Tab-separated table of C-alpha atoms in Angstrom:
chain	number	residue	atom	x	y	z
A	1	MET	CA	22.768	240.156	-14.277
A	2	ALA	CA	20.058	239.668	-11.648
A	3	LEU	CA	17.245	237.318	-12.500
A	4	LYS	CA	14.015	238.873	-13.655
A	5	HIS	CA	10.951	238.797	-11.516
A	6	LYS	CA	8.046	237.011	-13.046
A	7	ALA	CA	4.536	238.401	-13.231
A	8	LEU	CA	1.313	236.733	-14.407
A	9	MET	CA	-1.504	238.904	-15.823
A	10	VAL	CA	-4.927	237.235	-16.173
A	11	LEU	CA	-7.398	238.413	-18.765
A	12	PHE	CA	-11.111	237.781	-19.215
A	13	PRO	CA	-13.691	238.824	-21.898
A	14	GLY	CA	-14.417	242.514	-21.516
A	15	PHE	CA	-11.268	243.536	-19.599
A	16	ASN	CA	-10.286	247.146	-19.690
A	17	THR	CA	-7.350	247.663	-22.111
A	18	LEU	CA	-5.560	250.316	-20.019
A	19	ASP	CA	-6.056	248.202	-16.892
A	20	MET	CA	-3.802	245.712	-18.691
A	21	ASN	CA	-1.485	247.922	-20.751
A	22	GLY	CA	-0.643	250.440	-17.992
A	23	PRO	CA	0.808	247.885	-15.584
A	24	PHE	CA	2.275	245.885	-18.418
A	25	GLU	CA	4.164	248.844	-19.735
A	26	VAL	CA	5.434	249.798	-16.277
A	27	LEU	CA	6.540	246.328	-15.251
A	28	THR	CA	8.520	245.574	-18.460
A	29	ARG	CA	10.444	248.866	-18.253
A	30	GLY	CA	14.069	248.434	-17.430
A	31	ASP	CA	14.005	244.674	-18.033
A	32	LEU	CA	12.846	244.081	-14.411
A	33	PHE	CA	9.934	241.791	-14.917
A	34	GLU	CA	8.908	239.081	-17.367
A	35	VAL	CA	5.149	239.488	-17.849
A	36	VAL	CA	3.105	236.471	-18.972
A	37	THR	CA	-0.522	236.860	-20.038
A	38	ALA	CA	-3.051	234.091	-19.401
A	39	ALA	CA	-6.676	233.661	-20.521
A	40	GLU	CA	-9.133	230.893	-20.940
A	41	SER	CA	-9.450	231.616	-24.710
A	42	ASP	CA	-6.614	231.926	-27.177
A	43	ILE	CA	-7.893	235.361	-28.203
A	44	THR	CA	-9.562	237.625	-25.591
A	45	ARG	CA	-11.462	240.729	-26.613
A	46	SER	CA	-11.363	243.831	-24.331
A	47	SER	CA	-14.347	246.090	-23.642
A	48	GLU	CA	-12.856	248.540	-26.207
A	49	GLY	CA	-12.648	245.878	-28.893
A	50	VAL	CA	-8.888	245.207	-28.708
A	51	GLN	CA	-7.982	241.537	-29.208
A	52	VAL	CA	-5.094	240.046	-27.166
A	53	LYS	CA	-3.521	236.693	-27.859
A	54	ARG	CA	-2.631	234.891	-24.629
A	55	ASP	CA	0.832	233.546	-23.778
A	56	VAL	CA	-0.437	230.602	-21.763
A	57	PRO	CA	-3.786	228.999	-21.123
A	58	LEU	CA	-5.570	229.926	-17.896
A	59	ASP	CA	-6.426	226.463	-16.614
A	60	ASP	CA	-5.838	224.019	-13.782
A	61	ALA	CA	-2.350	223.275	-15.091
A	62	LEU	CA	-1.389	226.960	-14.693
A	63	ILE	CA	-2.773	226.970	-11.203
A	64	ASP	CA	-0.323	224.145	-10.387
A	65	LYS	CA	2.511	226.406	-11.680
A	66	LEU	CA	1.674	229.474	-9.708
A	67	HIS	CA	4.759	228.959	-7.513
A	68	GLU	CA	6.846	230.164	-10.497
A	69	PHE	CA	5.393	233.725	-10.291
A	70	ASP	CA	6.212	236.592	-7.982
A	71	VAL	CA	3.371	238.953	-8.945
A	72	LEU	CA	-0.245	238.324	-10.094
A	73	VAL	CA	-2.001	241.235	-11.864
A	74	VAL	CA	-5.812	241.227	-12.017
A	75	PRO	CA	-7.245	243.953	-14.302
A	76	GLY	CA	-10.923	245.061	-14.252
A	77	GLY	CA	-13.456	246.169	-16.795
A	78	PRO	CA	-17.117	247.236	-16.975
A	79	GLY	CA	-18.853	246.064	-13.836
A	80	SER	CA	-21.200	243.763	-15.709
A	81	GLN	CA	-18.316	242.021	-17.445
A	82	VAL	CA	-16.470	241.635	-14.181
A	83	MET	CA	-19.407	240.126	-12.305
A	84	ALA	CA	-20.185	237.815	-15.359
A	85	GLN	CA	-16.629	236.471	-15.111
A	86	ALA	CA	-16.909	236.166	-11.319
A	87	ASP	CA	-20.073	234.119	-11.601
A	88	ALA	CA	-18.867	231.926	-14.536
A	89	ASP	CA	-19.274	228.212	-14.062
A	90	LYS	CA	-16.425	225.827	-14.693
A	91	SER	CA	-13.870	228.598	-14.919
A	92	SER	CA	-10.339	228.511	-13.465
A	93	PHE	CA	-10.231	232.287	-13.209
A	94	LEU	CA	-11.273	232.819	-9.576
A	95	PRO	CA	-9.632	229.643	-8.333
A	96	LEU	CA	-6.327	230.869	-9.709
A	97	ILE	CA	-6.612	234.192	-7.945
A	98	ASP	CA	-7.677	232.476	-4.753
A	99	LYS	CA	-4.741	230.049	-4.903
A	100	PHE	CA	-2.229	232.923	-5.431
A	101	ALA	CA	-3.645	234.867	-2.525
A	102	GLY	CA	-2.743	232.068	-0.205
A	103	ILE	CA	0.285	230.553	-1.877
A	104	GLY	CA	2.765	231.962	0.651
A	105	PRO	CA	6.254	233.489	0.150
A	106	ARG	CA	8.533	232.212	-2.536
A	107	PRO	CA	11.504	230.259	-1.045
A	108	SER	CA	14.732	232.283	-0.822
A	109	ALA	CA	12.945	235.342	-2.299
A	110	SER	CA	13.917	238.749	-0.826
A	111	HIS	CA	10.284	239.998	-1.265
A	112	PRO	CA	6.936	238.422	-0.592
A	113	ARG	CA	4.765	237.553	-3.526
A	114	LEU	CA	2.466	240.388	-4.502
A	115	LEU	CA	-1.143	240.366	-5.613
A	116	LEU	CA	-2.282	243.519	-7.555
A	117	SER	CA	-5.831	244.308	-8.551
A	118	VAL	CA	-6.461	247.138	-10.986
A	119	CYS	CA	-9.672	249.191	-10.970
A	120	THR	CA	-12.727	246.871	-10.766
A	121	GLY	CA	-10.422	243.887	-10.721
A	122	ALA	CA	-10.778	244.455	-6.937
A	123	LEU	CA	-14.281	243.087	-7.151
A	124	PHE	CA	-12.831	239.573	-7.868
A	125	LEU	CA	-10.723	239.772	-4.764
A	126	GLY	CA	-13.636	241.077	-2.728
A	127	LYS	CA	-15.795	238.156	-3.820
A	128	LEU	CA	-13.014	235.757	-2.746
A	129	GLY	CA	-12.499	237.394	0.634
A	130	ALA	CA	-8.853	238.407	-0.313
A	131	PHE	CA	-9.367	241.745	1.394
A	132	ASN	CA	-10.737	240.352	4.681
A	133	GLY	CA	-8.932	242.103	7.594
A	134	MET	CA	-7.230	244.492	5.167
A	135	HIS	CA	-7.684	247.795	3.384
A	136	CYS	CA	-8.362	248.175	-0.368
A	137	THR	CA	-9.629	250.386	-3.156
A	138	THR	CA	-11.212	250.275	-6.552
A	139	HIS	CA	-12.774	252.638	-9.115
A	140	TRP	CA	-14.713	255.312	-7.225
A	141	ALA	CA	-17.993	254.243	-8.844
A	142	TYR	CA	-17.662	250.788	-7.291
A	143	TYR	CA	-16.703	251.662	-3.652
A	144	LYS	CA	-20.127	250.517	-2.418
A	145	GLU	CA	-20.127	247.364	-4.440
A	146	LEU	CA	-16.684	246.388	-3.287
A	147	ALA	CA	-17.718	247.128	0.330
A	148	ARG	CA	-20.748	244.894	-0.134
A	149	LEU	CA	-18.632	241.998	-1.520
A	150	ASN	CA	-16.159	242.445	1.320
A	151	GLU	CA	-18.932	242.218	3.932
A	152	GLU	CA	-20.531	239.182	2.298
A	153	SER	CA	-17.197	237.305	2.085
A	154	ALA	CA	-16.279	238.158	5.726
A	155	ALA	CA	-19.651	236.988	6.920
A	156	ALA	CA	-19.299	233.752	4.887
A	157	ALA	CA	-15.780	233.185	6.420
A	158	ALA	CA	-17.119	233.754	9.890
A	159	ALA	CA	-20.006	231.360	9.324
A	160	ALA	CA	-17.575	228.754	8.114
A	161	GLY	CA	-15.546	229.074	11.356
A	162	GLY	CA	-12.958	231.566	10.130
A	163	SER	CA	-11.019	233.970	12.270
A	164	PRO	CA	-13.313	236.605	13.949
A	165	SER	CA	-10.429	239.088	13.618
A	166	GLU	CA	-10.790	239.044	9.811
A	167	ALA	CA	-13.345	241.809	9.528
A	168	ALA	CA	-14.675	242.923	6.099
A	169	GLY	CA	-12.062	244.717	4.015
A	170	LYS	CA	-12.225	248.520	4.421
A	171	VAL	CA	-12.476	250.521	1.206
A	172	LEU	CA	-10.321	253.676	1.050
A	173	PRO	CA	-10.396	256.479	-1.502
A	174	ALA	CA	-6.906	256.424	-3.005
A	175	ARG	CA	-4.955	255.988	-6.241
A	176	PHE	CA	-3.667	252.741	-4.782
A	177	VAL	CA	-3.577	250.982	-1.465
A	178	ASP	CA	-0.747	248.695	-0.286
A	179	ALA	CA	-2.405	246.761	2.514
A	180	GLY	CA	0.784	244.948	3.493
A	181	VAL	CA	1.293	241.189	3.818
A	182	ASN	CA	-1.734	239.029	4.537
A	183	GLY	CA	-1.814	236.149	6.950
A	184	ARG	CA	-0.605	233.729	4.263
A	185	GLY	CA	2.506	235.770	3.333
A	186	VAL	CA	1.280	237.535	0.222
A	187	ARG	CA	1.413	241.326	-0.157
A	188	VAL	CA	-1.972	242.749	-1.383
A	189	VAL	CA	-2.137	245.961	-3.438
A	190	SER	CA	-5.210	247.420	-5.093
A	191	SER	CA	-5.564	250.389	-7.417
A	192	GLY	CA	-8.256	252.964	-8.079
A	193	GLY	CA	-9.836	253.418	-11.455
A	194	VAL	CA	-8.166	252.615	-14.803
A	195	SER	CA	-5.139	255.003	-14.926
A	196	CYS	CA	-4.464	254.402	-11.211
A	197	GLY	CA	-3.034	251.062	-12.261
A	198	ILE	CA	-0.025	252.873	-13.598
A	199	ASP	CA	0.723	254.442	-10.158
A	200	ALA	CA	0.126	251.104	-8.442
A	201	ALA	CA	2.493	249.306	-10.870
A	202	LEU	CA	5.123	251.894	-10.252
A	203	HIS	CA	4.682	251.181	-6.542
A	204	VAL	CA	5.196	247.518	-7.304
A	205	VAL	CA	8.496	248.363	-9.060
A	206	ARG	CA	9.545	250.402	-6.052
A	207	VAL	CA	8.779	247.423	-3.703
A	208	PHE	CA	10.866	245.001	-5.875
A	209	ALA	CA	13.604	247.246	-7.283
A	210	GLY	CA	13.625	250.444	-5.228
A	211	GLU	CA	12.666	254.107	-5.634
A	212	ALA	CA	15.202	254.931	-8.309
A	213	ALA	CA	13.986	252.167	-10.586
A	214	ALA	CA	10.356	253.285	-10.111
A	215	ARG	CA	11.274	256.849	-10.870
A	216	GLU	CA	13.191	255.919	-13.990
A	217	ALA	CA	10.243	253.859	-15.264
A	218	ALA	CA	7.936	256.849	-14.722
A	219	GLU	CA	10.357	259.195	-16.512
A	220	GLY	CA	10.647	256.770	-19.430
A	221	LEU	CA	6.872	256.852	-19.780
A	222	ASP	CA	6.862	260.701	-19.409
A	223	TYR	CA	4.357	260.059	-16.618
A	224	ALA	CA	3.789	262.225	-13.480
A	225	TRP	CA	3.799	259.477	-10.862
A	226	ARG	CA	1.258	260.313	-8.151
A	227	LYS	CA	2.851	258.178	-5.510
A	228	THR	CA	1.767	260.393	-2.642
A	229	ASP	CA	-1.889	259.753	-3.569
A	230	GLY	CA	-1.397	256.191	-2.707
A	231	VAL	CA	-1.776	254.676	0.845
A	232	VAL	CA	0.995	252.354	2.015
A	233	LEU	CA	0.103	250.455	5.170
A	234	GLY	CA	2.656	247.600	5.124
């Protein structure tokens, strides 16, 4: 039996439950992925009031173990909660995402590592500059906010002597956007709002296991996969 792929899902106070559960349900279909949840607290409460117990602590020790994972899933939540997490002091949340975005390919792997943001989870990536020189999407109500974060991070990178070719990430209206592999060997995928994370996760299954596996996962969920509403650039 082929070894499972390993995905890490990071949670924060106020995350959206479907942003987590949609991709979690998809990725664990067909025994293709082992999904590990990480958070800075043992119990993390979603914006809807659901409490989730983490599998592992989200800390510097986990950052040192990121090489063990093939996929990182970053859910979103209400904009105020996302930005509060993005601005949190002494948190390992953003450093972990930043490290994964530049960790490079897994040795001997047949696929590059993949970074997936769901809904407003894209705002974390925008703040970090993970979309610089690429295309992306988020919840439709946050297109302008993501564009602003992309522009700020690109300007900061340029001021710090970064590559002038890394323009601000371009926001597209789509269920999901597969922007291809970044300059550090990581594939970057972002989804639109909430339920779009299911379509994006099915695309991730297609990338790692093929069209038939993704179609089987969608059928098992009794879900009409809107794959043609996604944009695949890489």
